[in-house]
Coordinates of C-alpha atoms in Angstrom, one line a residue:
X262 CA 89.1 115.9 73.6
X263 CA 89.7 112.4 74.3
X264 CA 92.3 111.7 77.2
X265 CA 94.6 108.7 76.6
X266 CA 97.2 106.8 78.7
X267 CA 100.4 108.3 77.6
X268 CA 102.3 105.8 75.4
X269 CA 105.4 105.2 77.3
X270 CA 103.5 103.9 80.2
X271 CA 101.3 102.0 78.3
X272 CA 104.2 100.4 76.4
X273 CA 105.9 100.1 79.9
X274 CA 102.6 98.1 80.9
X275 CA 102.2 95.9 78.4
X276 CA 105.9 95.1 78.7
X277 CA 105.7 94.2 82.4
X278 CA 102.4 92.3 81.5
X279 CA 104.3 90.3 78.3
X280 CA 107.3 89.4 80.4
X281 CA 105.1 87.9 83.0
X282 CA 102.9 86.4 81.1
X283 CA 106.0 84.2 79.9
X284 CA 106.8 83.4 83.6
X285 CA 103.5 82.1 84.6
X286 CA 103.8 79.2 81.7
X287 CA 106.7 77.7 83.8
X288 CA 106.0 74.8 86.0
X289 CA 106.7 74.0 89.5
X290 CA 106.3 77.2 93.0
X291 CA 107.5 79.9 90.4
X292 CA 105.4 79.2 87.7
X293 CA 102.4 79.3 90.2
X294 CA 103.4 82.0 91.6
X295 CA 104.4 84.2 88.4
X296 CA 100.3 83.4 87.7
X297 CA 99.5 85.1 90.7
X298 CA 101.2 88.0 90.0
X299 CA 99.9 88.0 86.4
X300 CA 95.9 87.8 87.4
X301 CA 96.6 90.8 90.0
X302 CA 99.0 92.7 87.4
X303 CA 96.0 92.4 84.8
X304 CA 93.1 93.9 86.8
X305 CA 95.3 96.6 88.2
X306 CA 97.1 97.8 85.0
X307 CA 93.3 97.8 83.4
X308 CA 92.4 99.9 86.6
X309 CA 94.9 102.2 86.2
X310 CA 94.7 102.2 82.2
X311 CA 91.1 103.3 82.9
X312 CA 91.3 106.5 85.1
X313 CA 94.6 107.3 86.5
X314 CA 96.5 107.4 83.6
X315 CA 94.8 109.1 81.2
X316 CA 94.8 112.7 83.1
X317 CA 99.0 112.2 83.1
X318 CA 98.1 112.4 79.1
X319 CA 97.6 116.4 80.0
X320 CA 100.6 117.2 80.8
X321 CA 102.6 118.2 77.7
X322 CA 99.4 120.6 77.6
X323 CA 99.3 122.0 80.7
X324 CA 103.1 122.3 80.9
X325 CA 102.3 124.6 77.9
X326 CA 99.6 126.3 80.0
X327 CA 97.0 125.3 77.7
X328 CA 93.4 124.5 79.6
X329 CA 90.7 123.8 77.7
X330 CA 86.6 123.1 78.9
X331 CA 87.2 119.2 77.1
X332 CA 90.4 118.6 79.7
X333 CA 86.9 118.5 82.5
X334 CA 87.1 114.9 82.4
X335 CA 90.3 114.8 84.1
X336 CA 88.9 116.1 87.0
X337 CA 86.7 113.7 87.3
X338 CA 89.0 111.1 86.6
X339 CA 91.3 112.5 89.0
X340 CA 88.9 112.5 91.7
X341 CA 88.5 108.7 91.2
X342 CA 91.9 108.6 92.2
X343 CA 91.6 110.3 95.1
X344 CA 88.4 108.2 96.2
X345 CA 89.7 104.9 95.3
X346 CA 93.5 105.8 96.5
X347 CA 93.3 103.8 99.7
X348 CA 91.9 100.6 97.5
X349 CA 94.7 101.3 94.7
X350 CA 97.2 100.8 97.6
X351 CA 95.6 98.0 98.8
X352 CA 96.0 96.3 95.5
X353 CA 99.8 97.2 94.9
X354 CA 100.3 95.6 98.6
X355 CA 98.9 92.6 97.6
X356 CA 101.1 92.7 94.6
X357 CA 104.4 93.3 96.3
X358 CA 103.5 90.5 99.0
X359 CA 103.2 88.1 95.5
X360 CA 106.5 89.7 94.3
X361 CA 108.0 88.7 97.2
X362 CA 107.1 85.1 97.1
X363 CA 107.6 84.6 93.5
X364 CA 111.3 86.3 94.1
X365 CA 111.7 83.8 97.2
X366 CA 111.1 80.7 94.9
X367 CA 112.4 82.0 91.9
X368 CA 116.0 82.3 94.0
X369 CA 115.3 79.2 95.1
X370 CA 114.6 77.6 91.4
X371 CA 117.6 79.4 89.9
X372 CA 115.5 81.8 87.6
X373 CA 117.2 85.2 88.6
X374 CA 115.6 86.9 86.0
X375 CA 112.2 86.6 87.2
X376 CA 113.9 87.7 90.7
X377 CA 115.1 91.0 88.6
X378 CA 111.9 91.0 87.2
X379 CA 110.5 91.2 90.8
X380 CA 112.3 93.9 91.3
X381 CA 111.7 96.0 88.4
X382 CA 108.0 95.4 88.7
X383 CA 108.3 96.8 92.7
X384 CA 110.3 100.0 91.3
X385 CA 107.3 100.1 88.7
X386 CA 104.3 100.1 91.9
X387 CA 106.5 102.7 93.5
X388 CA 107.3 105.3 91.0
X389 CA 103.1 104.9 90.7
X390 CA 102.9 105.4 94.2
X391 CA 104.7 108.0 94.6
X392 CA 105.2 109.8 91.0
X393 CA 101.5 109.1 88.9
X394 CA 99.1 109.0 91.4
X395 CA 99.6 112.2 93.0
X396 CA 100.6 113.9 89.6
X397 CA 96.8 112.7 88.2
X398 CA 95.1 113.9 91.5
X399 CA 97.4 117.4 90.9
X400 CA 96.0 117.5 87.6
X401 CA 92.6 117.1 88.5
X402 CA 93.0 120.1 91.4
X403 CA 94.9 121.9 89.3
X404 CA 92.6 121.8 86.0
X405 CA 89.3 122.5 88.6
X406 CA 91.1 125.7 89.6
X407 CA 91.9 126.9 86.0
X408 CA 88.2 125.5 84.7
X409 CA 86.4 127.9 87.6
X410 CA 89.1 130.5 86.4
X411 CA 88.0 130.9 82.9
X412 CA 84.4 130.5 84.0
X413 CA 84.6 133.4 86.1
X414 CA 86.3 135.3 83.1
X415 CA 83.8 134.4 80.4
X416 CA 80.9 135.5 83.0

């Protein structure tokens, strides 16, 4: 079994990346600081793509109880998670501190949609805070369990 990000959060991704992409060819403090925020957006949303998304690709499965020996990757992607958590937070601090100054001069420069952009993009680092990385950790915890479960039973 091969784990995948799901598809609406990669869409979501490469939406976020697209539309900033576009804002870091503008001249002038926004511009500069729109290409900021796309460099760290990149190697985060790679990061993520990588190993803390792909065990949220489970969860139709699991909702369904359905645990299988191939889901064991997920646990091991979910422990990433958990080991590189304080670094992952790190990262989206950085981010919201560059949101925050390309929201400042975009106000200033009259582009309000990279302002609401800003915003989005914040709501975006949250719901991963708070929402995706503890659900891929849960995964992880809760697939070990089941995995030593049906171990056990096959012994």
């Amino acid at each position: 079994m091969h784990l995948e990000t799901p598809t609406p959060l990669q869409s979501e991704h490469q939406a976020l990346y697209a539309e900033i992409h576009t804002a870091a060819k503008r001249t002038g403090r926004s511009g500069k600081a729109a290409r900021l925020v796309e460099r760290l957006m990149e190697q985060h949303f790679a990061r993520e793509e990588e190993f803390v998304f792909p065990p949220l690709g489970l969860l139709p499965e699991l909702a369904q109880g359905k645990v299988a020996q191939e889901m064991a990757a997920a646990v091991v992607m979910a422990a990433r998670v958990q080991d590189e958590l304080p670094n992952l937070l790190a990262v989206q601090r950085v981010i919201a501190a560059a949101l925050e100054e390309l929201m400042a001069h975009a106000e200033e420069d009259g582009h309000a949609e990279l302002v609401a952009f800003g915003e989005k993009l914040l709501l975006h680092e949250e719901i991963e805070r708070e929402v995706s990385y503890p659900t891929a950790m849960l995964i992880g915890k809760y697939l070990q369990l089941r995995l030593k479960e049906q171990e056990a039973v096959a012994i």
